[in-house]
Amino acid sequence: MIAGVELGGTKCLCALARDGTIVEHARVDTTDPDTTMAEIEAALDGWRGFDAIGIASFGPVGIDLHAANYGHITATTKPGWADTDVAGRLQRRYGVPTGFHTDVVGAALAEGEWGAAKGLADHAYVTIGTGVGVGLIAGGKPVVGMTHQEMGHVRPVRMAGDDWPGICSFHGDCVEGLASGPAIKARAGVSADQIAEHSPIWPQVAHPIAQLCHALVLTGIPRRIVFGGGVSLGVPWLLPIVRRMLDASLGSYGDRSLLGSLDEYIVPAALGAEAGPLGAVLLGQHALDGRSFTAP
């Protein structure tokens, strides 16, 4: 029995799983750290007897086992959450092996194990929701150096004629500042699900996402890019626009045959909303097995 916690910017999804199948679940709103963590613990307390915990958290997070901030949320844009010790608090409370990584890496692992990237050793998972994040998997393992990727905060080439400044408190017009759910609402005045399909907003949103995909393709790693998150999964016409813009952006450079059909290269998450909690469960299973995906 593995407990999983997907800690998101808007909500936290807690799950109890047996052999990769969720048998219990609970939702907790993400408010302030003390309230949110206490409600997560209340959910987990009702499931005593699990063998490990996996935590897949919004970031940035500390993933260096030897650093003082391991298991912490670090310099986040989420007010009040900077320097919050998530993994240490839960590990001390429950005393079981505890896996910890970003929410996008957890979801990427889950999509590789059970979902849209099953059978592929190398893929990327991109979430477009409250924030924008990327999890890169190579050889079946997260790509980890001194820390995890923060590709949602890269600055894209801007769409011609679009000079909207973006909303990221750190970078303004990074991909997250231009294409996240809050960015869309700030630009349009309404949430993504209220914007018509043919609104001029959508090319402006799709362009930075396509630029992010351009950068991912040129890393040479992903054999598929899987999209999750509320915006990606809730707006069915967004990915087709992204595909067209990526095709135009790449042009004829490189061996385009490696990508195959962009309809099969850029795809929605097969696990849907369960990618996150299942990813957390998988991190817990890896912790139980003694596998670590942390920075060296």
PDB file of C-alpha atoms in Angstrom, residues 9-296:
ATOM      1  CA  GLY A   9      -0.755  25.240  -6.736  1.00  0.00           C
ATOM      2  CA  THR A  10      -4.560  25.163  -6.464  1.00  0.00           C
ATOM      3  CA  LYS A  11      -5.349  21.762  -4.969  1.00  0.00           C
ATOM      4  CA  CYS A  12      -3.661  18.725  -3.455  1.00  0.00           C
ATOM      5  CA  LEU A  13      -4.748  15.233  -4.421  1.00  0.00           C
ATOM      6  CA  CYS A  14      -4.049  12.463  -1.925  1.00  0.00           C
ATOM      7  CA  ALA A  15      -4.314   8.847  -3.009  1.00  0.00           C
ATOM      8  CA  LEU A  16      -3.916   5.413  -1.490  1.00  0.00           C
ATOM      9  CA  ALA A  17      -2.969   2.751  -4.016  1.00  0.00           C
ATOM     10  CA  ARG A  18      -2.474  -0.989  -4.090  1.00  0.00           C
ATOM     11  CA  ASP A  19      -0.395  -2.374  -6.968  1.00  0.00           C
ATOM     12  CA  GLY A  20      -0.757   0.856  -8.939  1.00  0.00           C
ATOM     13  CA  THR A  21      -4.532   1.074  -8.539  1.00  0.00           C
ATOM     14  CA  ILE A  22      -6.003   3.930  -6.510  1.00  0.00           C
ATOM     15  CA  VAL A  23      -8.379   2.600  -3.874  1.00  0.00           C
ATOM     16  CA  GLU A  24      -8.905   5.752  -1.785  1.00  0.00           C
ATOM     17  CA  HIS A  25      -8.541   9.422  -2.566  1.00  0.00           C
ATOM     18  CA  ALA A  26      -9.027  12.842  -1.006  1.00  0.00           C
ATOM     19  CA  ARG A  27      -8.809  16.430  -2.213  1.00  0.00           C
ATOM     20  CA  VAL A  28      -7.375  19.302  -0.188  1.00  0.00           C
ATOM     21  CA  ASP A  29      -7.415  22.930  -1.301  1.00  0.00           C
ATOM     22  CA  THR A  30      -3.981  24.537  -1.417  1.00  0.00           C
ATOM     23  CA  THR A  31      -4.183  27.521   0.920  1.00  0.00           C
ATOM     24  CA  ASP A  32      -1.465  28.425   3.419  1.00  0.00           C
ATOM     25  CA  PRO A  33       1.204  25.822   4.266  1.00  0.00           C
ATOM     26  CA  ASP A  34       0.125  25.054   7.831  1.00  0.00           C
ATOM     27  CA  THR A  35      -3.542  24.578   6.958  1.00  0.00           C
ATOM     28  CA  THR A  36      -2.844  22.593   3.807  1.00  0.00           C
ATOM     29  CA  MET A  37      -0.284  20.274   5.384  1.00  0.00           C
ATOM     30  CA  ALA A  38      -2.561  19.642   8.374  1.00  0.00           C
ATOM     31  CA  GLU A  39      -5.420  18.664   6.053  1.00  0.00           C
ATOM     32  CA  ILE A  40      -3.127  16.364   4.058  1.00  0.00           C
ATOM     33  CA  GLU A  41      -2.064  14.708   7.313  1.00  0.00           C
ATOM     34  CA  ALA A  42      -5.702  14.308   8.336  1.00  0.00           C
ATOM     35  CA  ALA A  43      -6.365  12.446   5.082  1.00  0.00           C
ATOM     36  CA  LEU A  44      -3.291  10.240   5.456  1.00  0.00           C
ATOM     37  CA  ASP A  45      -4.058   9.533   9.120  1.00  0.00           C
ATOM     38  CA  GLY A  46      -7.205   7.745   8.004  1.00  0.00           C
ATOM     39  CA  TRP A  47      -5.099   5.447   5.823  1.00  0.00           C
ATOM     40  CA  ARG A  48      -2.558   4.274   8.410  1.00  0.00           C
ATOM     41  CA  GLY A  49      -0.774   1.101   7.427  1.00  0.00           C
ATOM     42  CA  PHE A  50       0.714   2.227   4.108  1.00  0.00           C
ATOM     43  CA  ASP A  51       4.286   1.168   3.393  1.00  0.00           C
ATOM     44  CA  ALA A  52       5.645   4.320   1.746  1.00  0.00           C
ATOM     45  CA  ILE A  53       4.730   7.862   0.739  1.00  0.00           C
ATOM     46  CA  GLY A  54       5.391   9.601  -2.545  1.00  0.00           C
ATOM     47  CA  ILE A  55       5.159  13.368  -2.864  1.00  0.00           C
ATOM     48  CA  ALA A  56       4.957  15.138  -6.218  1.00  0.00           C
ATOM     49  CA  SER A  57       5.040  18.874  -5.541  1.00  0.00           C
ATOM     50  CA  PHE A  58       4.813  22.163  -7.364  1.00  0.00           C
ATOM     51  CA  GLY A  59       8.187  23.842  -7.413  1.00  0.00           C
ATOM     52  CA  PRO A  60      10.850  24.857  -7.385  1.00  0.00           C
ATOM     53  CA  VAL A  61      11.825  22.193  -4.853  1.00  0.00           C
ATOM     54  CA  GLY A  62      15.026  20.933  -3.281  1.00  0.00           C
ATOM     55  CA  ILE A  63      15.949  17.467  -4.589  1.00  0.00           C
ATOM     56  CA  ASP A  64      19.563  17.207  -3.395  1.00  0.00           C
ATOM     57  CA  LEU A  65      19.549  14.609  -0.602  1.00  0.00           C
ATOM     58  CA  HIS A  66      22.624  16.196   0.955  1.00  0.00           C
ATOM     59  CA  ALA A  67      21.294  19.764   1.010  1.00  0.00           C
ATOM     60  CA  ALA A  68      19.509  21.381   3.925  1.00  0.00           C
ATOM     61  CA  ASN A  69      16.540  22.225   1.705  1.00  0.00           C
ATOM     62  CA  TYR A  70      15.933  18.674   0.470  1.00  0.00           C
ATOM     63  CA  GLY A  71      12.186  18.030   0.416  1.00  0.00           C
ATOM     64  CA  HIS A  72      11.408  21.730   0.674  1.00  0.00           C
ATOM     65  CA  ILE A  73       9.551  24.017  -1.671  1.00  0.00           C
ATOM     66  CA  THR A  74      12.072  26.773  -2.383  1.00  0.00           C
ATOM     67  CA  ALA A  75      11.726  30.062  -4.337  1.00  0.00           C
ATOM     68  CA  THR A  76       8.154  29.565  -5.466  1.00  0.00           C
ATOM     69  CA  THR A  77       5.730  32.091  -6.911  1.00  0.00           C
ATOM     70  CA  LYS A  78       3.076  30.668  -4.558  1.00  0.00           C
ATOM     71  CA  PRO A  79       2.691  33.212  -1.728  1.00  0.00           C
ATOM     72  CA  GLY A  80       3.699  31.906   1.697  1.00  0.00           C
ATOM     73  CA  TRP A  81       5.103  28.577   0.510  1.00  0.00           C
ATOM     74  CA  ALA A  82       8.784  29.417   0.069  1.00  0.00           C
ATOM     75  CA  ASP A  83      11.028  27.294   2.348  1.00  0.00           C
ATOM     76  CA  THR A  84       8.197  24.930   3.370  1.00  0.00           C
ATOM     77  CA  ASP A  85       9.471  21.499   4.450  1.00  0.00           C
ATOM     78  CA  VAL A  86       7.030  19.056   2.887  1.00  0.00           C
ATOM     79  CA  ALA A  87       8.835  15.706   2.650  1.00  0.00           C
ATOM     80  CA  GLY A  88      10.601  15.958   6.005  1.00  0.00           C
ATOM     81  CA  ARG A  89       7.386  16.765   7.841  1.00  0.00           C
ATOM     82  CA  LEU A  90       5.517  13.778   6.393  1.00  0.00           C
ATOM     83  CA  GLN A  91       8.450  11.390   6.766  1.00  0.00           C
ATOM     84  CA  ARG A  92       8.851  12.279  10.440  1.00  0.00           C
ATOM     85  CA  ARG A  93       5.132  11.834  11.063  1.00  0.00           C
ATOM     86  CA  TYR A  94       4.726   8.455   9.385  1.00  0.00           C
ATOM     87  CA  GLY A  95       8.221   6.943   9.546  1.00  0.00           C
ATOM     88  CA  VAL A  96       8.059   5.187   6.175  1.00  0.00           C
ATOM     89  CA  PRO A  97      10.226   5.511   3.025  1.00  0.00           C
ATOM     90  CA  THR A  98       9.350   8.790   1.359  1.00  0.00           C
ATOM     91  CA  GLY A  99       9.898   9.726  -2.279  1.00  0.00           C
ATOM     92  CA  PHE A 100       9.929  13.355  -3.337  1.00  0.00           C
ATOM     93  CA  HIS A 101      10.145  15.177  -6.649  1.00  0.00           C
ATOM     94  CA  THR A 102       8.323  17.731  -8.760  1.00  0.00           C
ATOM     95  CA  ASP A 103       4.708  17.238  -9.735  1.00  0.00           C
ATOM     96  CA  VAL A 104       5.635  17.190 -13.419  1.00  0.00           C
ATOM     97  CA  VAL A 105       8.305  14.532 -12.945  1.00  0.00           C
ATOM     98  CA  GLY A 106       5.814  12.395 -11.041  1.00  0.00           C
ATOM     99  CA  ALA A 107       3.231  12.781 -13.795  1.00  0.00           C
ATOM    100  CA  ALA A 108       5.881  12.112 -16.444  1.00  0.00           C
ATOM    101  CA  LEU A 109       6.844   8.851 -14.740  1.00  0.00           C
ATOM    102  CA  ALA A 110       3.195   7.815 -14.491  1.00  0.00           C
ATOM    103  CA  GLU A 111       2.505   8.550 -18.171  1.00  0.00           C
ATOM    104  CA  GLY A 112       5.590   6.495 -19.034  1.00  0.00           C
ATOM    105  CA  GLU A 113       4.480   3.606 -16.826  1.00  0.00           C
ATOM    106  CA  TRP A 114       0.769   3.478 -17.660  1.00  0.00           C
ATOM    107  CA  GLY A 115      -0.178   6.286 -20.025  1.00  0.00           C
ATOM    108  CA  ALA A 116       0.523   8.124 -23.266  1.00  0.00           C
ATOM    109  CA  ALA A 117       4.286   7.457 -23.201  1.00  0.00           C
ATOM    110  CA  LYS A 118       4.084   3.789 -22.220  1.00  0.00           C
ATOM    111  CA  GLY A 119       6.832   1.817 -23.925  1.00  0.00           C
ATOM    112  CA  LEU A 120       8.987   4.894 -24.557  1.00  0.00           C
ATOM    113  CA  ALA A 121      12.203   5.337 -22.612  1.00  0.00           C
ATOM    114  CA  ASP A 122      12.472   9.029 -23.460  1.00  0.00           C
ATOM    115  CA  HIS A 123       9.665  11.569 -23.276  1.00  0.00           C
ATOM    116  CA  ALA A 124       8.598  14.917 -21.873  1.00  0.00           C
ATOM    117  CA  TYR A 125       5.540  15.794 -19.814  1.00  0.00           C
ATOM    118  CA  VAL A 126       4.326  19.391 -19.958  1.00  0.00           C
ATOM    119  CA  THR A 127       1.637  20.717 -17.658  1.00  0.00           C
ATOM    120  CA  ILE A 128      -0.295  23.881 -18.514  1.00  0.00           C
ATOM    121  CA  GLY A 129      -2.466  24.841 -15.574  1.00  0.00           C
ATOM    122  CA  THR A 130      -1.925  27.053 -12.541  1.00  0.00           C
ATOM    123  CA  GLY A 131       1.694  27.119 -13.693  1.00  0.00           C
ATOM    124  CA  VAL A 132       3.718  25.680 -16.559  1.00  0.00           C
ATOM    125  CA  GLY A 133       6.167  22.879 -15.830  1.00  0.00           C
ATOM    126  CA  VAL A 134       8.171  20.243 -17.672  1.00  0.00           C
ATOM    127  CA  GLY A 135       9.338  16.808 -16.589  1.00  0.00           C
ATOM    128  CA  LEU A 136      11.989  15.210 -18.799  1.00  0.00           C
ATOM    129  CA  ILE A 137      12.495  11.441 -18.820  1.00  0.00           C
ATOM    130  CA  ALA A 138      15.519   9.843 -20.500  1.00  0.00           C
ATOM    131  CA  GLY A 139      16.312   6.153 -20.299  1.00  0.00           C
ATOM    132  CA  GLY A 140      13.267   5.693 -18.090  1.00  0.00           C
ATOM    133  CA  LYS A 141      14.603   8.086 -15.429  1.00  0.00           C
ATOM    134  CA  PRO A 142      14.112  11.794 -14.742  1.00  0.00           C
ATOM    135  CA  VAL A 143      16.803  14.021 -16.195  1.00  0.00           C
ATOM    136  CA  VAL A 144      18.508  15.446 -13.113  1.00  0.00           C
ATOM    137  CA  GLY A 145      21.619  17.570 -12.800  1.00  0.00           C
ATOM    138  CA  MET A 146      22.211  20.074 -10.040  1.00  0.00           C
ATOM    139  CA  THR A 147      18.416  20.266  -9.749  1.00  0.00           C
ATOM    140  CA  HIS A 148      15.232  19.701 -11.771  1.00  0.00           C
ATOM    141  CA  GLN A 149      14.108  21.500 -14.914  1.00  0.00           C
ATOM    142  CA  GLU A 150      12.241  24.794 -14.699  1.00  0.00           C
ATOM    143  CA  MET A 151      11.478  25.113 -18.394  1.00  0.00           C
ATOM    144  CA  GLY A 152       8.167  26.817 -17.771  1.00  0.00           C
ATOM    145  CA  HIS A 153      10.250  29.869 -16.932  1.00  0.00           C
ATOM    146  CA  VAL A 154      12.266  30.030 -20.148  1.00  0.00           C
ATOM    147  CA  ARG A 155      11.646  33.159 -22.188  1.00  0.00           C
ATOM    148  CA  PRO A 156      10.227  32.315 -25.616  1.00  0.00           C
ATOM    149  CA  VAL A 157      10.549  34.184 -28.885  1.00  0.00           C
ATOM    150  CA  ARG A 158       7.490  36.419 -28.801  1.00  0.00           C
ATOM    151  CA  MET A 159       4.712  36.228 -31.356  1.00  0.00           C
ATOM    152  CA  ALA A 160       4.916  39.111 -33.844  1.00  0.00           C
ATOM    153  CA  GLY A 161       2.715  41.972 -32.679  1.00  0.00           C
ATOM    154  CA  ASP A 162       2.158  40.559 -29.186  1.00  0.00           C
ATOM    155  CA  ASP A 163       3.725  42.824 -26.588  1.00  0.00           C
ATOM    156  CA  TRP A 164       1.587  41.834 -23.597  1.00  0.00           C
ATOM    157  CA  PRO A 165       4.054  41.842 -20.657  1.00  0.00           C
ATOM    158  CA  GLY A 166       3.005  38.580 -18.949  1.00  0.00           C
ATOM    159  CA  ILE A 167       2.346  38.020 -15.266  1.00  0.00           C
ATOM    160  CA  CYS A 168       5.269  36.003 -13.874  1.00  0.00           C
ATOM    161  CA  SER A 169       6.488  37.808 -10.760  1.00  0.00           C
ATOM    162  CA  PHE A 170      10.043  36.751 -11.583  1.00  0.00           C
ATOM    163  CA  HIS A 171      10.253  36.990 -15.382  1.00  0.00           C
ATOM    164  CA  GLY A 172       7.155  38.654 -16.755  1.00  0.00           C
ATOM    165  CA  ASP A 173       6.859  37.091 -20.201  1.00  0.00           C
ATOM    166  CA  CYS A 174       8.278  33.604 -19.646  1.00  0.00           C
ATOM    167  CA  VAL A 175       6.131  30.712 -20.881  1.00  0.00           C
ATOM    168  CA  GLU A 176       4.345  30.478 -17.523  1.00  0.00           C
ATOM    169  CA  GLY A 177       3.814  34.231 -17.486  1.00  0.00           C
ATOM    170  CA  LEU A 178       2.182  34.077 -20.921  1.00  0.00           C
ATOM    171  CA  ALA A 179       0.367  30.732 -21.118  1.00  0.00           C
ATOM    172  CA  SER A 180      -0.602  29.489 -17.637  1.00  0.00           C
ATOM    173  CA  GLY A 181      -4.224  29.509 -16.517  1.00  0.00           C
ATOM    174  CA  PRO A 182      -3.780  32.698 -14.439  1.00  0.00           C
ATOM    175  CA  ALA A 183      -1.943  34.363 -17.349  1.00  0.00           C
ATOM    176  CA  ILE A 184      -4.797  33.554 -19.724  1.00  0.00           C
ATOM    177  CA  LYS A 185      -7.315  34.992 -17.275  1.00  0.00           C
ATOM    178  CA  ALA A 186      -5.221  38.107 -16.732  1.00  0.00           C
ATOM    179  CA  ARG A 187      -4.967  38.677 -20.475  1.00  0.00           C
ATOM    180  CA  ALA A 188      -8.548  37.816 -21.434  1.00  0.00           C
ATOM    181  CA  GLY A 189     -10.421  38.856 -18.311  1.00  0.00           C
ATOM    182  CA  VAL A 190     -12.070  35.420 -18.074  1.00  0.00           C
ATOM    183  CA  SER A 191     -10.820  31.890 -17.434  1.00  0.00           C
ATOM    184  CA  ALA A 192      -9.708  29.623 -20.265  1.00  0.00           C
ATOM    185  CA  ASP A 193     -12.893  27.559 -20.266  1.00  0.00           C
ATOM    186  CA  GLN A 194     -14.929  30.693 -21.049  1.00  0.00           C
ATOM    187  CA  ILE A 195     -12.935  31.735 -24.126  1.00  0.00           C
ATOM    188  CA  ALA A 196     -14.373  30.796 -27.526  1.00  0.00           C
ATOM    189  CA  GLU A 197     -12.440  28.499 -29.847  1.00  0.00           C
ATOM    190  CA  HIS A 198     -11.746  31.137 -32.483  1.00  0.00           C
ATOM    191  CA  SER A 199     -10.733  33.907 -30.095  1.00  0.00           C
ATOM    192  CA  PRO A 200      -7.455  35.681 -31.024  1.00  0.00           C
ATOM    193  CA  ILE A 201      -6.299  34.838 -27.510  1.00  0.00           C
ATOM    194  CA  TRP A 202      -5.538  31.216 -28.418  1.00  0.00           C
ATOM    195  CA  PRO A 203      -2.749  31.836 -30.952  1.00  0.00           C
ATOM    196  CA  GLN A 204      -1.171  34.183 -28.410  1.00  0.00           C
ATOM    197  CA  VAL A 205      -1.320  31.414 -25.798  1.00  0.00           C
ATOM    198  CA  ALA A 206      -0.246  28.617 -28.161  1.00  0.00           C
ATOM    199  CA  HIS A 207       2.793  30.477 -29.490  1.00  0.00           C
ATOM    200  CA  PRO A 208       4.908  30.398 -26.304  1.00  0.00           C
ATOM    201  CA  ILE A 209       3.897  26.771 -25.744  1.00  0.00           C
ATOM    202  CA  ALA A 210       5.068  25.916 -29.256  1.00  0.00           C
ATOM    203  CA  GLN A 211       8.322  27.742 -28.534  1.00  0.00           C
ATOM    204  CA  LEU A 212       8.747  25.587 -25.439  1.00  0.00           C
ATOM    205  CA  CYS A 213       8.169  22.476 -27.566  1.00  0.00           C
ATOM    206  CA  HIS A 214      10.734  23.783 -30.083  1.00  0.00           C
ATOM    207  CA  ALA A 215      13.309  23.948 -27.286  1.00  0.00           C
ATOM    208  CA  LEU A 216      12.372  20.455 -26.087  1.00  0.00           C
ATOM    209  CA  VAL A 217      12.690  18.960 -29.571  1.00  0.00           C
ATOM    210  CA  LEU A 218      16.158  20.453 -29.932  1.00  0.00           C
ATOM    211  CA  THR A 219      17.356  18.862 -26.692  1.00  0.00           C
ATOM    212  CA  GLY A 220      17.150  15.593 -28.634  1.00  0.00           C
ATOM    213  CA  ILE A 221      15.497  13.803 -25.730  1.00  0.00           C
ATOM    214  CA  PRO A 222      11.719  13.400 -26.037  1.00  0.00           C
ATOM    215  CA  ARG A 223      10.323  10.802 -28.412  1.00  0.00           C
ATOM    216  CA  ARG A 224       6.917  12.171 -27.433  1.00  0.00           C
ATOM    217  CA  ILE A 225       5.643  15.265 -25.626  1.00  0.00           C
ATOM    218  CA  VAL A 226       2.662  14.584 -23.373  1.00  0.00           C
ATOM    219  CA  PHE A 227       0.492  17.471 -22.213  1.00  0.00           C
ATOM    220  CA  GLY A 228      -1.459  17.564 -18.971  1.00  0.00           C
ATOM    221  CA  GLY A 229      -2.953  20.192 -16.687  1.00  0.00           C
ATOM    222  CA  GLY A 230      -6.304  21.912 -16.671  1.00  0.00           C
ATOM    223  CA  VAL A 231      -5.666  24.204 -19.635  1.00  0.00           C
ATOM    224  CA  SER A 232      -4.152  21.515 -21.882  1.00  0.00           C
ATOM    225  CA  LEU A 233      -6.859  18.970 -21.148  1.00  0.00           C
ATOM    226  CA  GLY A 234      -9.739  21.439 -20.925  1.00  0.00           C
ATOM    227  CA  VAL A 235      -9.205  23.256 -24.231  1.00  0.00           C
ATOM    228  CA  PRO A 236      -9.330  20.640 -27.029  1.00  0.00           C
ATOM    229  CA  TRP A 237      -8.326  23.071 -29.806  1.00  0.00           C
ATOM    230  CA  LEU A 238      -5.136  24.269 -28.073  1.00  0.00           C
ATOM    231  CA  LEU A 239      -2.804  21.378 -28.973  1.00  0.00           C
ATOM    232  CA  PRO A 240      -3.707  21.455 -32.692  1.00  0.00           C
ATOM    233  CA  ILE A 241      -2.657  25.131 -32.774  1.00  0.00           C
ATOM    234  CA  VAL A 242       0.544  24.264 -30.894  1.00  0.00           C
ATOM    235  CA  ARG A 243       1.346  21.528 -33.430  1.00  0.00           C
ATOM    236  CA  ARG A 244       0.917  23.904 -36.366  1.00  0.00           C
ATOM    237  CA  MET A 245       3.057  26.576 -34.739  1.00  0.00           C
ATOM    238  CA  LEU A 246       5.764  24.072 -33.818  1.00  0.00           C
ATOM    239  CA  ASP A 247       5.849  22.803 -37.392  1.00  0.00           C
ATOM    240  CA  ALA A 248       6.318  26.346 -38.673  1.00  0.00           C
ATOM    241  CA  SER A 249       8.914  27.177 -36.024  1.00  0.00           C
ATOM    242  CA  LEU A 250      11.099  24.123 -36.694  1.00  0.00           C
ATOM    243  CA  GLY A 251      10.938  24.569 -40.441  1.00  0.00           C
ATOM    244  CA  SER A 252      13.032  22.030 -42.320  1.00  0.00           C
ATOM    245  CA  TYR A 253      15.880  21.923 -39.814  1.00  0.00           C
ATOM    246  CA  GLY A 254      17.202  18.538 -38.689  1.00  0.00           C
ATOM    247  CA  ASP A 255      15.827  15.086 -39.330  1.00  0.00           C
ATOM    248  CA  ARG A 256      12.103  15.798 -39.100  1.00  0.00           C
ATOM    249  CA  SER A 257      11.375  12.115 -39.744  1.00  0.00           C
ATOM    250  CA  LEU A 258      12.422  11.431 -36.135  1.00  0.00           C
ATOM    251  CA  LEU A 259       9.290  13.200 -34.931  1.00  0.00           C
ATOM    252  CA  GLY A 260       6.894  11.376 -37.207  1.00  0.00           C
ATOM    253  CA  SER A 261       3.378  12.777 -37.262  1.00  0.00           C
ATOM    254  CA  LEU A 262       3.010  15.739 -34.900  1.00  0.00           C
ATOM    255  CA  ASP A 263      -0.481  14.429 -34.102  1.00  0.00           C
ATOM    256  CA  GLU A 264       1.248  11.448 -32.480  1.00  0.00           C
ATOM    257  CA  TYR A 265       4.239  13.393 -31.182  1.00  0.00           C
ATOM    258  CA  ILE A 266       2.327  16.032 -29.178  1.00  0.00           C
ATOM    259  CA  VAL A 267      -0.491  14.282 -27.333  1.00  0.00           C
ATOM    260  CA  PRO A 268      -2.754  14.779 -24.305  1.00  0.00           C
ATOM    261  CA  ALA A 269      -2.089  12.824 -21.139  1.00  0.00           C
ATOM    262  CA  ALA A 270      -3.808   9.434 -21.264  1.00  0.00           C
ATOM    263  CA  LEU A 271      -4.166   9.317 -17.487  1.00  0.00           C
ATOM    264  CA  GLY A 272      -5.900  12.696 -17.376  1.00  0.00           C
ATOM    265  CA  ALA A 273      -6.272  14.093 -13.875  1.00  0.00           C
ATOM    266  CA  GLU A 274      -4.903  10.860 -12.377  1.00  0.00           C
ATOM    267  CA  ALA A 275      -1.410  11.408 -13.833  1.00  0.00           C
ATOM    268  CA  GLY A 276      -0.408  13.543 -10.849  1.00  0.00           C
ATOM    269  CA  PRO A 277      -1.563  11.333  -7.968  1.00  0.00           C
ATOM    270  CA  LEU A 278      -0.404   8.169  -9.758  1.00  0.00           C
ATOM    271  CA  GLY A 279       2.970   9.827 -10.260  1.00  0.00           C
ATOM    272  CA  ALA A 280       3.160  10.511  -6.542  1.00  0.00           C
ATOM    273  CA  VAL A 281       2.293   6.879  -5.849  1.00  0.00           C
ATOM    274  CA  LEU A 282       5.030   5.770  -8.232  1.00  0.00           C
ATOM    275  CA  LEU A 283       7.568   7.974  -6.411  1.00  0.00           C
ATOM    276  CA  GLY A 284       6.521   6.249  -3.186  1.00  0.00           C
ATOM    277  CA  GLN A 285       6.978   2.841  -4.776  1.00  0.00           C
ATOM    278  CA  HIS A 286      10.453   3.787  -5.963  1.00  0.00           C
ATOM    279  CA  ALA A 287      11.316   4.968  -2.435  1.00  0.00           C
ATOM    280  CA  LEU A 288      10.127   1.639  -1.055  1.00  0.00           C
ATOM    281  CA  ASP A 289      12.305  -0.144  -3.616  1.00  0.00           C
ATOM    282  CA  GLY A 290      15.306   1.966  -2.648  1.00  0.00           C
ATOM    283  CA  ARG A 291      15.433   3.896  -5.911  1.00  0.00           C
ATOM    284  CA  SER A 292      16.283   7.600  -5.820  1.00  0.00           C
ATOM    285  CA  PHE A 293      15.737  10.214  -8.509  1.00  0.00           C
ATOM    286  CA  THR A 294      17.389  13.057  -6.660  1.00  0.00           C
ATOM    287  CA  ALA A 295      20.238  15.349  -7.585  1.00  0.00           C
ATOM    288  CA  PRO A 296      23.694  13.854  -6.985  1.00  0.00           C
TER     289      PRO A 296
END
